[in-house]
């Protein structure tokens, strides 16, 4: 996993250099999705779902094939992570009965909640892979660190 760790280090360095204090939140999410997607061959859909209101997520900046537009909070992997405000890491998406299949080739997935500086949920980061069990504890802790950093720094009130 040394390579994966060093890829995350490179991503963090690039984001540090690219994101400025006055960077717009949408530009922040777009840049994070782009840098992560480009850094890992097994990230096949990488992007954000934004919290629209207490019931609904809507797709935000992403890389990959088209994503579902709206996801109800509490539905699917993204909606469950949003409701529980906890990371969901699935080695096999078919083992999760509520999984919303935007792509038939998705095999594994990680969804990380993004909180703003007041601890309010503003988005979730969703990464899907066509490889089974693509995400390990390193991915989880690195993606959680990135989401915590951008949420506190740029997340909308
Ligand atoms: N896999 C997600 C749906 C989002 S799209 O696949 C990009 C879910 O079950 O929440």
Coordinates of C-alpha atoms and ligand atoms in Angstrom, one line a residue:
X1 CA 0.0 0.0 0.0
X2 CA 3.0 2.3 0.0
X3 CA 2.2 3.4 -3.5
X4 CA -1.4 4.2 -2.6
X5 CA -0.2 6.3 0.4
X6 CA 2.3 8.2 -1.7
X7 CA -0.5 8.9 -4.3
X8 CA -2.6 10.4 -1.6
X9 CA 0.4 12.5 -0.5
X10 CA 0.7 13.8 -4.0
X11 CA -3.0 14.5 -4.2
X12 CA -2.9 16.4 -0.9
X13 CA 0.1 18.5 -2.1
X14 CA -1.6 19.3 -5.4
X15 CA -4.8 20.3 -3.6
X16 CA -2.9 22.4 -1.1
X17 CA -1.3 24.3 -4.0
X18 CA -4.5 24.7 -6.0
X19 CA -7.1 25.6 -3.4
X20 CA -6.9 29.1 -2.1
X21 CA -8.9 30.7 0.8
X22 CA -11.2 32.5 -1.6
X23 CA -11.8 29.4 -3.9
X24 CA -15.5 28.9 -4.5
X25 CA -17.0 25.7 -2.9
X26 CA -18.1 24.3 -6.3
X27 CA -14.6 24.8 -7.6
X28 CA -13.2 23.1 -4.5
X29 CA -15.4 20.0 -5.1
X30 CA -14.6 20.0 -8.8
X31 CA -10.9 20.1 -8.1
X32 CA -11.0 17.4 -5.5
X33 CA -13.0 15.1 -7.7
X34 CA -10.6 15.7 -10.6
X35 CA -7.4 15.2 -8.6
X36 CA -8.6 12.0 -6.9
X37 CA -10.0 10.5 -10.1
X38 CA -6.8 11.2 -12.0
X39 CA -4.6 9.7 -9.3
X40 CA -6.2 6.3 -9.0
X41 CA -6.8 3.9 -11.9
X42 CA -9.5 2.0 -9.9
X43 CA -11.6 5.1 -9.1
X44 CA -14.3 4.8 -11.9
X45 CA -16.8 7.4 -10.6
X46 CA -15.5 10.1 -8.2
X47 CA -17.7 13.0 -7.1
X48 CA -20.0 14.7 -4.7
X49 CA -23.6 14.7 -3.8
X50 CA -24.7 17.9 -2.2
X51 CA -27.3 18.3 0.6
X52 CA -30.2 20.3 -0.9
X53 CA -32.6 20.1 2.0
X54 CA -33.5 17.7 4.9
X55 CA -34.7 15.0 2.4
X56 CA -32.6 15.2 -0.8
X57 CA -29.1 15.0 -2.2
X58 CA -28.3 16.2 -5.7
X59 CA -25.3 15.4 -7.8
X60 CA -22.4 17.9 -7.7
X61 CA -19.0 18.0 -9.5
X62 CA -17.9 14.5 -10.6
X63 CA -15.7 12.6 -13.0
X64 CA -16.8 9.4 -14.7
X65 CA -20.0 8.2 -16.4
X66 CA -23.2 9.9 -15.6
X67 CA -24.5 9.8 -12.0
X68 CA -28.0 9.7 -10.7
X69 CA -29.3 13.3 -10.3
X70 CA -31.3 13.0 -7.0
X71 CA -30.9 10.6 -4.1
X72 CA -33.2 10.7 -1.1
X73 CA -31.5 11.0 2.2
X74 CA -31.7 7.5 3.7
X75 CA -31.7 5.7 0.3
X76 CA -28.8 3.9 -1.4
X77 CA -25.3 4.0 -0.1
X78 CA -24.9 7.8 -0.4
X79 CA -28.3 8.5 1.3
X80 CA -27.5 6.1 4.1
X81 CA -24.0 7.7 4.7
X82 CA -25.8 11.1 4.7
X83 CA -28.4 10.0 7.2
X84 CA -25.9 8.3 9.5
X85 CA -23.2 10.9 9.0
X86 CA -20.7 8.1 8.8
X87 CA -18.5 6.6 6.2
X88 CA -19.9 3.6 4.3
X89 CA -17.2 1.3 2.7
X90 CA -18.6 -1.6 0.7
X91 CA -16.3 -4.3 -0.7
X92 CA -19.3 -5.7 -2.7
X93 CA -22.1 -3.3 -3.5
X94 CA -24.4 -6.2 -4.2
X95 CA -24.3 -7.1 -0.6
X96 CA -26.1 -3.8 0.2
X97 CA -29.7 -4.3 -0.6
X98 CA -30.4 -0.6 -1.2
X99 CA -27.5 0.1 -3.5
X100 CA -28.5 2.4 -6.4
X101 CA -26.8 1.1 -9.5
X102 CA -26.0 4.0 -11.8
X103 CA -23.5 1.8 -13.5
X104 CA -23.9 -2.0 -13.8
X105 CA -20.1 -2.4 -13.6
X106 CA -19.7 -0.9 -10.1
X107 CA -18.4 -3.5 -7.7
X108 CA -17.2 -1.6 -4.6
X109 CA -17.8 1.8 -3.2
X110 CA -16.9 4.3 -0.4
X111 CA -19.0 7.2 0.6
X112 CA -17.6 9.8 3.0
X113 CA -19.8 12.6 4.7
X114 CA -18.5 16.2 4.4
X115 CA -19.4 18.5 7.3
X116 CA -18.9 22.2 7.4
X117 CA -17.1 24.0 10.3
X118 CA -20.3 24.0 12.4
X119 CA -20.6 20.2 12.0
X120 CA -23.5 20.4 9.6
X121 CA -23.6 17.9 6.7
X122 CA -23.2 19.7 3.4
X123 CA -22.3 16.9 1.0
X124 CA -21.0 13.4 0.6
X125 CA -18.0 12.2 -1.4
X126 CA -18.8 9.1 -3.4
X127 CA -16.2 6.9 -5.1
X128 CA -17.2 3.9 -7.1
X129 CA -14.9 1.2 -8.5
X130 CA -15.3 -1.6 -11.1
X131 CA -12.9 -3.6 -9.0
X132 CA -14.2 -5.6 -6.0
X133 CA -13.0 -4.4 -2.6
X134 CA -11.0 -1.5 -4.1
X135 CA -11.0 0.6 -0.9
X136 CA -9.1 -0.2 2.3
X137 CA -8.5 1.6 5.6
X138 CA -5.9 3.8 4.0
X139 CA -8.5 5.1 1.4
X140 CA -11.0 5.6 4.2
X141 CA -8.7 7.6 6.5
X142 CA -7.2 9.7 3.6
X143 CA -10.6 10.5 2.0
X144 CA -12.0 11.3 5.5
X145 CA -9.1 13.7 6.1
X146 CA -9.6 15.4 2.7
X147 CA -13.4 15.7 3.3
X148 CA -12.9 17.1 6.8
X149 CA -10.3 19.6 5.5
X150 CA -12.5 20.9 2.6
X151 CA -15.7 20.9 4.7
X152 CA -14.2 23.0 7.5
X153 CA -12.4 25.3 5.1
X154 CA -14.9 25.8 2.3
X155 CA -18.1 24.1 3.2
X156 CA -21.2 26.4 2.9
X157 CA -22.8 27.5 6.2
Ligands
LIG1 N1 -23.9 4.2 -5.7 C1 -24.6 5.2 -5.2 C2 -25.4 6.0 -6.2 C3 -24.6 7.0 -6.9 S1 -24.0 6.7 -8.4 O1 -23.6 5.3 -8.5 C4 -22.8 7.7 -8.8 C5 -25.6 4.8 -4.1 O2 -26.0 3.7 -3.9 O3 -25.8 5.7 -3.3

